[in-house]
Amino acid sequence: MTERATTALALIASLLSACGTESDPVTFEMEAESFANSEWSAPVNLGATINTTFNEQAPTLSPDGLSLYFGSNRPRPGGSTDSDLWVSHRSCGDCDWEPPVNLGPVVNSSASDNGPSVSLDGHLLFFTSARTGVGLNDIYVSHRANPKDDFGWGPPVLLGPGVNTTAFEAGAEYVQSAEDGRDNFYFNRGPSQGAQDIYVAPITRDGETLGPGVLVVELSDATANDAAASVRTDAREVFFGSTRLYGAGGLDVWFSTRRSVHDAWSPPENLTPLNSTANDQQPSLSSDGRTLLFASDRSGSLDIWMTTRTSSGH
């Protein structure tokens, strides 16, 4: 095993240890070069326990990788088929996923709720909702005291005007970066779901908005729909869905990198091995940077798919 591989494994072990501590926020650092020459595996459908004939989308893993949150319009309690937030648990990283459970009325509303994203310390759940807010669709945050309790989420709170406007906001991604950097909350905004751009704003560890959202020019194409950014924990790599030109077809997953949080993002590149001629969207990177979940309708309805990579040191 190379020195770089040993370092990467040590960092991951450190993250898993930190996830067991409820009082301190998790910090996680990675060398940007550790994934520079890595390759993604062929995408795999998560299977019938997670996916149904309805739409399963916007997946995200908890920091310890043992809980899978996602949105689905499968029939909810009461019979409605608006999208709700669901969660599945597993006992270990190699264990099978258990049947998903609806997060319930504390979090979900009678409107469409989707796009969950769990903070690195496990205490915050961000998601988008069509419930009555300030615009077409808004971003909310729910808190929990125990980062291991999938059903301990408190009543959602609407994020401030720096994020939510009269437009459509979705695709929440909070980066609790170990580096300095004021802008740490990514989301997409637009007049409709078909014309989104990616924005970034500063928020606190309690989910309080500190300033207005600013357009991320490098990641936003004026003629395309750019949405659902997922940023690596060191804030040096980002994945997002886009309809920009030169993709495989429909929505594709694209990625970009940068040297530090103070640098601009590189020109986005198509993640060719992952994309199909169908819609491939809403990518979500795991905390260790090795697993990428995304939604795709390549098999019919939207399903959740997974691909993995190893660091270049392996």
PDB file of N, CA, C and O in Angstrom, residues 159-165 169 187 189 199-202 209-214:
ATOM      1  N   LEU A 159     -35.607  28.818   5.467  1.00  0.00           N
ATOM      2  CA  LEU A 159     -34.366  29.587   5.412  1.00  0.00           C
ATOM      3  C   LEU A 159     -34.662  31.034   5.045  1.00  0.00           C
ATOM      4  O   LEU A 159     -35.689  31.338   4.430  1.00  0.00           O
ATOM      5  N   GLY A 160     -33.728  31.922   5.387  1.00  0.00           N
ATOM      6  CA  GLY A 160     -33.942  33.355   5.234  1.00  0.00           C
ATOM      7  C   GLY A 160     -33.945  33.854   3.803  1.00  0.00           C
ATOM      8  O   GLY A 160     -33.708  33.104   2.849  1.00  0.00           O
ATOM      9  N   PRO A 161     -34.169  35.159   3.620  1.00  0.00           N
ATOM     10  CA  PRO A 161     -34.290  35.756   2.283  1.00  0.00           C
ATOM     11  C   PRO A 161     -32.999  35.740   1.484  1.00  0.00           C
ATOM     12  O   PRO A 161     -33.031  35.969   0.280  1.00  0.00           O
ATOM     13  N   GLY A 162     -31.862  35.468   2.123  1.00  0.00           N
ATOM     14  CA  GLY A 162     -30.634  35.328   1.356  1.00  0.00           C
ATOM     15  C   GLY A 162     -30.672  34.123   0.445  1.00  0.00           C
ATOM     16  O   GLY A 162     -29.988  34.078  -0.579  1.00  0.00           O
ATOM     17  N   VAL A 163     -31.479  33.125   0.822  1.00  0.00           N
ATOM     18  CA  VAL A 163     -31.635  31.911   0.017  1.00  0.00           C
ATOM     19  C   VAL A 163     -32.977  31.902  -0.684  1.00  0.00           C
ATOM     20  O   VAL A 163     -33.062  31.759  -1.906  1.00  0.00           O
ATOM     21  N   ASN A 164     -34.056  32.011   0.065  1.00  0.00           N
ATOM     22  CA  ASN A 164     -35.389  31.914  -0.518  1.00  0.00           C
ATOM     23  C   ASN A 164     -35.887  33.256  -1.049  1.00  0.00           C
ATOM     24  O   ASN A 164     -35.775  34.281  -0.381  1.00  0.00           O
ATOM     25  N   THR A 165     -36.449  33.215  -2.257  1.00  0.00           N
ATOM     26  CA  THR A 165     -37.020  34.394  -2.901  1.00  0.00           C
ATOM     27  C   THR A 165     -38.367  33.998  -3.502  1.00  0.00           C
ATOM     28  O   THR A 165     -38.853  32.892  -3.279  1.00  0.00           O
ATOM     29  N   GLU A 169     -36.496  27.743  -5.561  1.00  0.00           N
ATOM     30  CA  GLU A 169     -35.219  27.336  -4.953  1.00  0.00           C
ATOM     31  C   GLU A 169     -35.272  25.859  -4.578  1.00  0.00           C
ATOM     32  O   GLU A 169     -36.295  25.378  -4.069  1.00  0.00           O
ATOM     33  N   PHE A 187     -27.155  26.005  -3.731  1.00  0.00           N
ATOM     34  CA  PHE A 187     -28.542  25.688  -4.084  1.00  0.00           C
ATOM     35  C   PHE A 187     -28.783  26.172  -5.509  1.00  0.00           C
ATOM     36  O   PHE A 187     -27.947  26.855  -6.096  1.00  0.00           O
ATOM     37  N   ARG A 189     -31.551  28.084  -8.263  1.00  0.00           N
ATOM     38  CA  ARG A 189     -32.646  29.056  -8.293  1.00  0.00           C
ATOM     39  C   ARG A 189     -33.001  29.363  -9.733  1.00  0.00           C
ATOM     40  O   ARG A 189     -32.136  29.378 -10.612  1.00  0.00           O
ATOM     41  N   TYR A 199     -26.318  28.734  -7.181  1.00  0.00           N
ATOM     42  CA  TYR A 199     -25.966  29.870  -6.337  1.00  0.00           C
ATOM     43  C   TYR A 199     -25.244  29.365  -5.085  1.00  0.00           C
ATOM     44  O   TYR A 199     -25.321  28.183  -4.730  1.00  0.00           O
ATOM     45  N   VAL A 200     -24.569  30.285  -4.397  1.00  0.00           N
ATOM     46  CA  VAL A 200     -23.939  29.956  -3.127  1.00  0.00           C
ATOM     47  C   VAL A 200     -24.166  31.113  -2.156  1.00  0.00           C
ATOM     48  O   VAL A 200     -24.195  32.283  -2.558  1.00  0.00           O
ATOM     49  N   ALA A 201     -24.377  30.775  -0.885  1.00  0.00           N
ATOM     50  CA  ALA A 201     -24.625  31.786   0.146  1.00  0.00           C
ATOM     51  C   ALA A 201     -23.946  31.346   1.440  1.00  0.00           C
ATOM     52  O   ALA A 201     -23.647  30.169   1.627  1.00  0.00           O
ATOM     53  N   PRO A 202     -23.700  32.277   2.356  1.00  0.00           N
ATOM     54  CA  PRO A 202     -23.149  31.909   3.667  1.00  0.00           C
ATOM     55  C   PRO A 202     -24.259  31.622   4.666  1.00  0.00           C
ATOM     56  O   PRO A 202     -25.220  32.381   4.780  1.00  0.00           O
ATOM     57  N   THR A 209     -29.173  32.065   7.722  1.00  0.00           N
ATOM     58  CA  THR A 209     -28.630  32.707   6.533  1.00  0.00           C
ATOM     59  C   THR A 209     -27.928  34.006   6.892  1.00  0.00           C
ATOM     60  O   THR A 209     -28.482  34.848   7.602  1.00  0.00           O
ATOM     61  N   LEU A 210     -26.689  34.181   6.393  1.00  0.00           N
ATOM     62  CA  LEU A 210     -25.891  35.364   6.733  1.00  0.00           C
ATOM     63  C   LEU A 210     -25.779  36.366   5.590  1.00  0.00           C
ATOM     64  O   LEU A 210     -25.337  37.489   5.799  1.00  0.00           O
ATOM     65  N   GLY A 211     -26.149  35.987   4.400  1.00  0.00           N
ATOM     66  CA  GLY A 211     -26.006  36.892   3.273  1.00  0.00           C
ATOM     67  C   GLY A 211     -26.770  36.386   2.066  1.00  0.00           C
ATOM     68  O   GLY A 211     -27.295  35.266   2.069  1.00  0.00           O
ATOM     69  N   PRO A 212     -26.839  37.196   1.016  1.00  0.00           N
ATOM     70  CA  PRO A 212     -27.613  36.813  -0.168  1.00  0.00           C
ATOM     71  C   PRO A 212     -26.912  35.756  -1.009  1.00  0.00           C
ATOM     72  O   PRO A 212     -25.680  35.643  -1.002  1.00  0.00           O
ATOM     73  N   GLY A 213     -27.691  34.965  -1.718  1.00  0.00           N
ATOM     74  CA  GLY A 213     -27.149  34.004  -2.652  1.00  0.00           C
ATOM     75  C   GLY A 213     -26.496  34.700  -3.841  1.00  0.00           C
ATOM     76  O   GLY A 213     -27.025  35.684  -4.359  1.00  0.00           O
ATOM     77  N   VAL A 214     -25.337  34.193  -4.247  1.00  0.00           N
ATOM     78  CA  VAL A 214     -24.590  34.764  -5.366  1.00  0.00           C
ATOM     79  C   VAL A 214     -24.454  33.700  -6.462  1.00  0.00           C
ATOM     80  O   VAL A 214     -24.137  32.541  -6.175  1.00  0.00           O
TER      81      VAL A 214
END
